[in-house]
Coordinates of C-alpha atoms and ligand atoms in Angstrom, one line a residue:
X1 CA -75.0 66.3 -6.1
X2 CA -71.6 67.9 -5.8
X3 CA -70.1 70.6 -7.4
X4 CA -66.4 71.7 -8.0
X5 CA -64.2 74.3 -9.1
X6 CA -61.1 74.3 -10.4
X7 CA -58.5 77.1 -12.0
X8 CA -55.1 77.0 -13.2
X9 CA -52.5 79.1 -14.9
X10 CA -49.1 78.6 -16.9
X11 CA -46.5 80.7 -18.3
X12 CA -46.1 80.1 -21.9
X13 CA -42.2 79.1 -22.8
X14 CA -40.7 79.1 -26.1
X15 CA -39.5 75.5 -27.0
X16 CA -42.1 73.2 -24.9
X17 CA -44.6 71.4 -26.9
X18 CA -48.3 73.3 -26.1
X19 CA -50.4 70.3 -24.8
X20 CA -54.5 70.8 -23.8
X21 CA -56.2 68.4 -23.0
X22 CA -54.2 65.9 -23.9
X23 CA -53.6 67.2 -27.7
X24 CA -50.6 68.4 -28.6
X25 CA -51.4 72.1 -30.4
X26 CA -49.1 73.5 -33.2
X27 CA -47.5 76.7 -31.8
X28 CA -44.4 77.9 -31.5
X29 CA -44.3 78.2 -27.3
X30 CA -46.1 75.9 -25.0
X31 CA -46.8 75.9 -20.9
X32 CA -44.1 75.8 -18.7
X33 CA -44.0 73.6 -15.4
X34 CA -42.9 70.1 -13.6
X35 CA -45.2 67.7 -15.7
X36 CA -46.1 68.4 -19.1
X37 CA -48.0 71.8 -18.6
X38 CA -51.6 70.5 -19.3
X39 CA -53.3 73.2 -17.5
X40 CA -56.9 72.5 -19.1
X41 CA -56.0 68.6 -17.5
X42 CA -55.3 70.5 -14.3
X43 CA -58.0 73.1 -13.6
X44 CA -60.0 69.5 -14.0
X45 CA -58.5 67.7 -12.0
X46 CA -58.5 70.3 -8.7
X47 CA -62.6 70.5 -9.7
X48 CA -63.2 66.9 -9.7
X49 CA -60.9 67.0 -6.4
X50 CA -62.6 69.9 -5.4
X51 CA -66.2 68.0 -5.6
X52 CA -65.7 65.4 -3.7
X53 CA -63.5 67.6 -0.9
X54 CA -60.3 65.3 -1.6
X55 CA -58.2 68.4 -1.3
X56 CA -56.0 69.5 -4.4
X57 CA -54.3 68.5 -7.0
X58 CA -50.5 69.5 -5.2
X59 CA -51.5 67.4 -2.7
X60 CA -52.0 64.5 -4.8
X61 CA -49.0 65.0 -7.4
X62 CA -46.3 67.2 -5.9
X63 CA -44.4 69.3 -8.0
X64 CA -41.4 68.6 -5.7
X65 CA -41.9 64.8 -6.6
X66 CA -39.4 64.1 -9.6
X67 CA -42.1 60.7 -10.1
X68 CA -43.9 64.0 -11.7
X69 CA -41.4 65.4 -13.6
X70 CA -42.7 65.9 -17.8
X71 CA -45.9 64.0 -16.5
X72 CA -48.8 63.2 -18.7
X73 CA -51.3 65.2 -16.8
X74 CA -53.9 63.3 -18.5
X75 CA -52.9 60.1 -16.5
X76 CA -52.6 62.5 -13.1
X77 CA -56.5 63.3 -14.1
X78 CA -57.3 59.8 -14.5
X79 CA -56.2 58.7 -11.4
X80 CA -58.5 62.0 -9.7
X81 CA -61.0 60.7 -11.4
X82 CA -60.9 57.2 -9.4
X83 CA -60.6 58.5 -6.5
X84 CA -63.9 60.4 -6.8
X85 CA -65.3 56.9 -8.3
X86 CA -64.1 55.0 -5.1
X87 CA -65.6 58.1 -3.1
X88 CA -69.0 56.6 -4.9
X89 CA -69.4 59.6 -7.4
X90 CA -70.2 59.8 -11.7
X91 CA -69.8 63.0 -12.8
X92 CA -72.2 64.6 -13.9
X93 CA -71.0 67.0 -16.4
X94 CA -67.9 69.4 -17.0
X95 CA -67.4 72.7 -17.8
X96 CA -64.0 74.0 -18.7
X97 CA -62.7 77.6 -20.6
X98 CA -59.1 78.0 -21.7
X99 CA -58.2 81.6 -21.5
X100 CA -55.6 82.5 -24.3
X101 CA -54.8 85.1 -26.6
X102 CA -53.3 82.6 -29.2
X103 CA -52.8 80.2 -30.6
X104 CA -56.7 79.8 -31.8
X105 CA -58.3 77.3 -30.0
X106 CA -61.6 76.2 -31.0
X107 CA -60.4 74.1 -34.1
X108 CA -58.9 71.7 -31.3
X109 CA -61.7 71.9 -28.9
X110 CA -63.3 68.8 -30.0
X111 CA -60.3 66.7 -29.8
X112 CA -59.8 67.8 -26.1
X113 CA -63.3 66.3 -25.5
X114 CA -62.5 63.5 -26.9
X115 CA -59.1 62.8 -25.0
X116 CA -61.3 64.0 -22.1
X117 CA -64.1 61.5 -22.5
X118 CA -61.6 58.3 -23.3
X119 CA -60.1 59.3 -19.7
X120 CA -63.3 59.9 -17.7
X121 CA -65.1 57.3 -19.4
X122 CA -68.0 59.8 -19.7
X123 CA -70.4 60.5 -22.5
X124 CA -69.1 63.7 -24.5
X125 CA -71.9 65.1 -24.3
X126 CA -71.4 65.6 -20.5
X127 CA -68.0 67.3 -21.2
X128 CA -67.8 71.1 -22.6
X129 CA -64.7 72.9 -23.3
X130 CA -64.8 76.7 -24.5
X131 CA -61.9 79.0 -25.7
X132 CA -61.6 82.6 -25.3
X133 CA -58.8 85.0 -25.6
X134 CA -58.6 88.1 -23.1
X135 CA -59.2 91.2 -25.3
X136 CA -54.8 91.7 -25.2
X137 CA -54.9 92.7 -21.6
X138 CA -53.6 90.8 -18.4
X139 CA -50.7 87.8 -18.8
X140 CA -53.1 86.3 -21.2
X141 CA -54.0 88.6 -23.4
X142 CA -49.8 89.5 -23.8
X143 CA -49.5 85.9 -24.3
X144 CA -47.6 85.9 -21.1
X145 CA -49.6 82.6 -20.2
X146 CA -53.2 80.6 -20.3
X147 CA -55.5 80.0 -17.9
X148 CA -58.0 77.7 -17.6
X149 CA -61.2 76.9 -15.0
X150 CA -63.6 74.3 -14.8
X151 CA -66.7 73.5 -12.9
X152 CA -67.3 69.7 -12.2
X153 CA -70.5 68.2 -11.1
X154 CA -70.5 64.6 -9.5
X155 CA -73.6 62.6 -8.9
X156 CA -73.7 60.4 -5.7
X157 CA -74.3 57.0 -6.9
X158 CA -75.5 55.5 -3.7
X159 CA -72.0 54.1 -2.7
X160 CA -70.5 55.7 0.8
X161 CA -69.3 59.0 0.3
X162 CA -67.2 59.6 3.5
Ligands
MG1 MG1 -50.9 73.5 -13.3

Protein backbone atom coordinates (compact mmCIF):
# COMPACT_ATOMS: atom_id res chain seq x y z
CA UNK A 1 0.00 0.00 0.00
CA UNK A 2 0.77 3.52 -0.99
CA UNK A 3 -0.26 6.71 0.23
CA UNK A 4 -0.40 10.24 -1.30
CA UNK A 5 -0.91 13.75 -0.63
CA UNK A 6 -1.93 16.29 -2.52
CA UNK A 7 -2.87 20.34 -1.99
CA UNK A 8 -3.82 22.96 -4.14
CA UNK A 9 -4.98 26.57 -4.14
CA UNK A 10 -6.81 29.17 -6.60
CA UNK A 11 -7.64 32.72 -6.52
CA UNK A 12 -11.30 33.18 -6.95
CA UNK A 13 -12.10 35.65 -10.17
CA UNK A 14 -15.20 37.32 -10.90
CA UNK A 15 -16.54 36.07 -14.30
CA UNK A 16 -15.10 32.31 -14.57
CA UNK A 17 -17.52 29.60 -14.11
CA UNK A 18 -16.62 27.91 -10.38
CA UNK A 19 -16.02 24.20 -11.39
CA UNK A 20 -15.25 21.22 -8.40
CA UNK A 21 -14.94 18.23 -9.26
CA UNK A 22 -16.10 18.37 -12.40
CA UNK A 23 -19.60 20.20 -11.43
CA UNK A 24 -20.07 23.42 -12.37
CA UNK A 25 -21.31 25.41 -8.89
CA UNK A 26 -23.68 28.48 -9.17
CA UNK A 27 -21.63 31.55 -7.89
CA UNK A 28 -20.97 34.59 -8.96
CA UNK A 29 -16.81 34.14 -9.12
CA UNK A 30 -14.97 30.99 -9.87
CA UNK A 31 -11.06 29.83 -9.77
CA UNK A 32 -8.72 31.45 -11.72
CA UNK A 33 -5.74 29.61 -13.75
CA UNK A 34 -4.45 28.03 -17.24
CA UNK A 35 -7.09 25.08 -17.44
CA UNK A 36 -10.42 25.34 -16.01
CA UNK A 37 -9.51 25.94 -12.30
CA UNK A 38 -10.67 22.47 -10.89
CA UNK A 39 -8.59 22.65 -7.84
CA UNK A 40 -10.53 19.77 -5.94
CA UNK A 41 -9.47 17.72 -9.63
CA UNK A 42 -5.97 18.92 -8.90
CA UNK A 43 -5.09 18.45 -5.23
CA UNK A 44 -6.23 14.68 -6.61
CA UNK A 45 -4.36 14.38 -9.13
CA UNK A 46 -0.79 15.48 -7.44
CA UNK A 47 -2.03 12.64 -4.47
CA UNK A 48 -2.57 9.91 -6.80
CA UNK A 49 0.81 11.20 -8.49
CA UNK A 50 2.13 11.66 -5.30
CA UNK A 51 1.43 7.68 -4.34
CA UNK A 52 2.84 6.16 -6.87
CA UNK A 53 6.18 8.76 -6.82
CA UNK A 54 5.29 9.92 -10.56
CA UNK A 55 6.29 13.33 -9.64
CA UNK A 56 3.60 16.25 -9.96
CA UNK A 57 0.93 17.29 -11.61
CA UNK A 58 3.11 20.54 -13.47
CA UNK A 59 5.23 17.98 -14.61
CA UNK A 60 2.64 16.18 -16.30
CA UNK A 61 0.38 19.15 -17.61
CA UNK A 62 2.39 22.38 -17.86
CA UNK A 63 0.77 25.45 -17.37
CA UNK A 64 3.12 26.98 -19.95
CA UNK A 65 1.61 24.30 -22.45
CA UNK A 66 -1.30 26.23 -24.38
CA UNK A 67 -2.56 22.06 -25.18
CA UNK A 68 -3.63 23.10 -21.37
CA UNK A 69 -5.13 26.18 -21.78
CA UNK A 70 -9.25 26.13 -20.30
CA UNK A 71 -8.53 22.35 -19.72
CA UNK A 72 -11.03 19.92 -18.27
CA UNK A 73 -9.01 18.96 -15.28
CA UNK A 74 -11.17 16.06 -14.94
CA UNK A 75 -9.61 14.55 -18.17
CA UNK A 76 -5.89 15.72 -16.77
CA UNK A 77 -7.07 13.43 -13.64
CA UNK A 78 -8.06 10.72 -15.69
CA UNK A 79 -5.06 10.32 -17.45
CA UNK A 80 -3.02 10.36 -13.62
CA UNK A 81 -5.07 7.96 -12.84
CA UNK A 82 -3.72 5.51 -15.68
CA UNK A 83 -0.62 6.10 -15.13
CA UNK A 84 -0.84 4.86 -11.61
CA UNK A 85 -2.99 1.83 -13.24
CA UNK A 86 -0.03 1.05 -15.68
CA UNK A 87 2.35 1.50 -12.49
CA UNK A 88 0.07 -1.75 -11.30
CA UNK A 89 -1.95 0.31 -8.57
CA UNK A 90 -6.21 0.47 -7.58
CA UNK A 91 -6.79 2.96 -5.32
CA UNK A 92 -7.78 2.29 -2.50
CA UNK A 93 -9.75 5.12 -1.18
CA UNK A 94 -9.74 9.06 -1.37
CA UNK A 95 -9.90 11.67 0.89
CA UNK A 96 -10.40 15.20 -0.32
CA UNK A 97 -11.59 18.80 1.73
CA UNK A 98 -12.37 21.95 -0.15
CA UNK A 99 -11.54 24.85 1.97
CA UNK A 100 -13.99 27.84 1.16
CA UNK A 101 -15.70 30.49 2.84
CA UNK A 102 -18.62 30.45 0.15
CA UNK A 103 -20.31 29.49 -1.85
CA UNK A 104 -21.85 26.51 0.39
CA UNK A 105 -20.56 23.39 -0.57
CA UNK A 106 -22.00 20.38 0.83
CA UNK A 107 -25.30 20.44 -1.33
CA UNK A 108 -22.83 19.59 -4.31
CA UNK A 109 -20.63 17.28 -2.58
CA UNK A 110 -22.27 14.19 -3.81
CA UNK A 111 -22.24 15.15 -7.36
CA UNK A 112 -18.35 15.68 -7.13
CA UNK A 113 -18.27 11.96 -6.09
CA UNK A 114 -20.08 11.02 -8.54
CA UNK A 115 -18.00 12.82 -11.43
CA UNK A 116 -15.16 11.51 -9.39
CA UNK A 117 -16.09 7.85 -9.37
CA UNK A 118 -17.24 7.89 -13.39
CA UNK A 119 -13.48 9.09 -13.89
CA UNK A 120 -11.58 6.71 -11.47
CA UNK A 121 -13.84 3.91 -12.17
CA UNK A 122 -13.88 3.34 -8.38
CA UNK A 123 -16.76 2.41 -6.13
CA UNK A 124 -18.14 5.72 -4.38
CA UNK A 125 -17.93 4.43 -1.48
CA UNK A 126 -14.04 4.54 -1.73
CA UNK A 127 -14.16 8.36 -2.59
CA UNK A 128 -14.99 11.13 0.34
CA UNK A 129 -15.16 14.71 -0.36
CA UNK A 130 -15.75 17.17 2.75
CA UNK A 131 -16.35 21.08 2.73
CA UNK A 132 -15.39 23.52 5.20
CA UNK A 133 -15.02 27.17 5.28
CA UNK A 134 -12.13 28.90 7.30
CA UNK A 135 -13.78 30.75 10.14
CA UNK A 136 -13.33 34.39 7.67
CA UNK A 137 -9.58 34.34 8.30
CA UNK A 138 -6.66 33.66 5.69
CA UNK A 139 -7.37 34.09 1.64
CA UNK A 140 -10.11 31.62 2.23
CA UNK A 141 -12.00 32.79 4.68
CA UNK A 142 -11.92 36.64 2.72
CA UNK A 143 -12.98 34.59 -0.15
CA UNK A 144 -9.73 35.55 -1.66
CA UNK A 145 -9.50 31.82 -2.88
CA UNK A 146 -10.13 27.82 -2.07
CA UNK A 147 -8.07 25.36 -1.26
CA UNK A 148 -8.29 21.87 -1.41
CA UNK A 149 -6.07 18.61 -0.17
CA UNK A 150 -6.44 15.09 -0.55
CA UNK A 151 -4.94 11.90 0.62
CA UNK A 152 -4.93 8.95 -1.87
CA UNK A 153 -4.29 5.42 -1.05
CA UNK A 154 -3.29 2.87 -3.89
CA UNK A 155 -3.26 -0.87 -3.47
CA UNK A 156 -0.48 -2.83 -5.33
CA UNK A 157 -2.23 -5.22 -7.46
CA UNK A 158 0.66 -7.55 -8.03
CA UNK A 159 1.66 -5.96 -11.39
CA UNK A 160 5.42 -4.33 -11.43
CA UNK A 161 5.57 -1.25 -9.69
CA UNK A 162 8.96 0.16 -10.84
MG1 LIG B 1 -4.24 23.97 -9.49
Amino acid sequence: MRVGIGYDLHRLEAGRPLILGGVEIPFDKGLAGHSDGDALAHAITDALLGAAALGNIGQHFPDTDPAYKNADSMALLSKASDLVRERGYTIGNLDANIIAQQPKLNPHLDAMRARLCEVLGIDIGRISVKAKTNELVGPEGRGEAMSTQAVVLLESGGLPTA
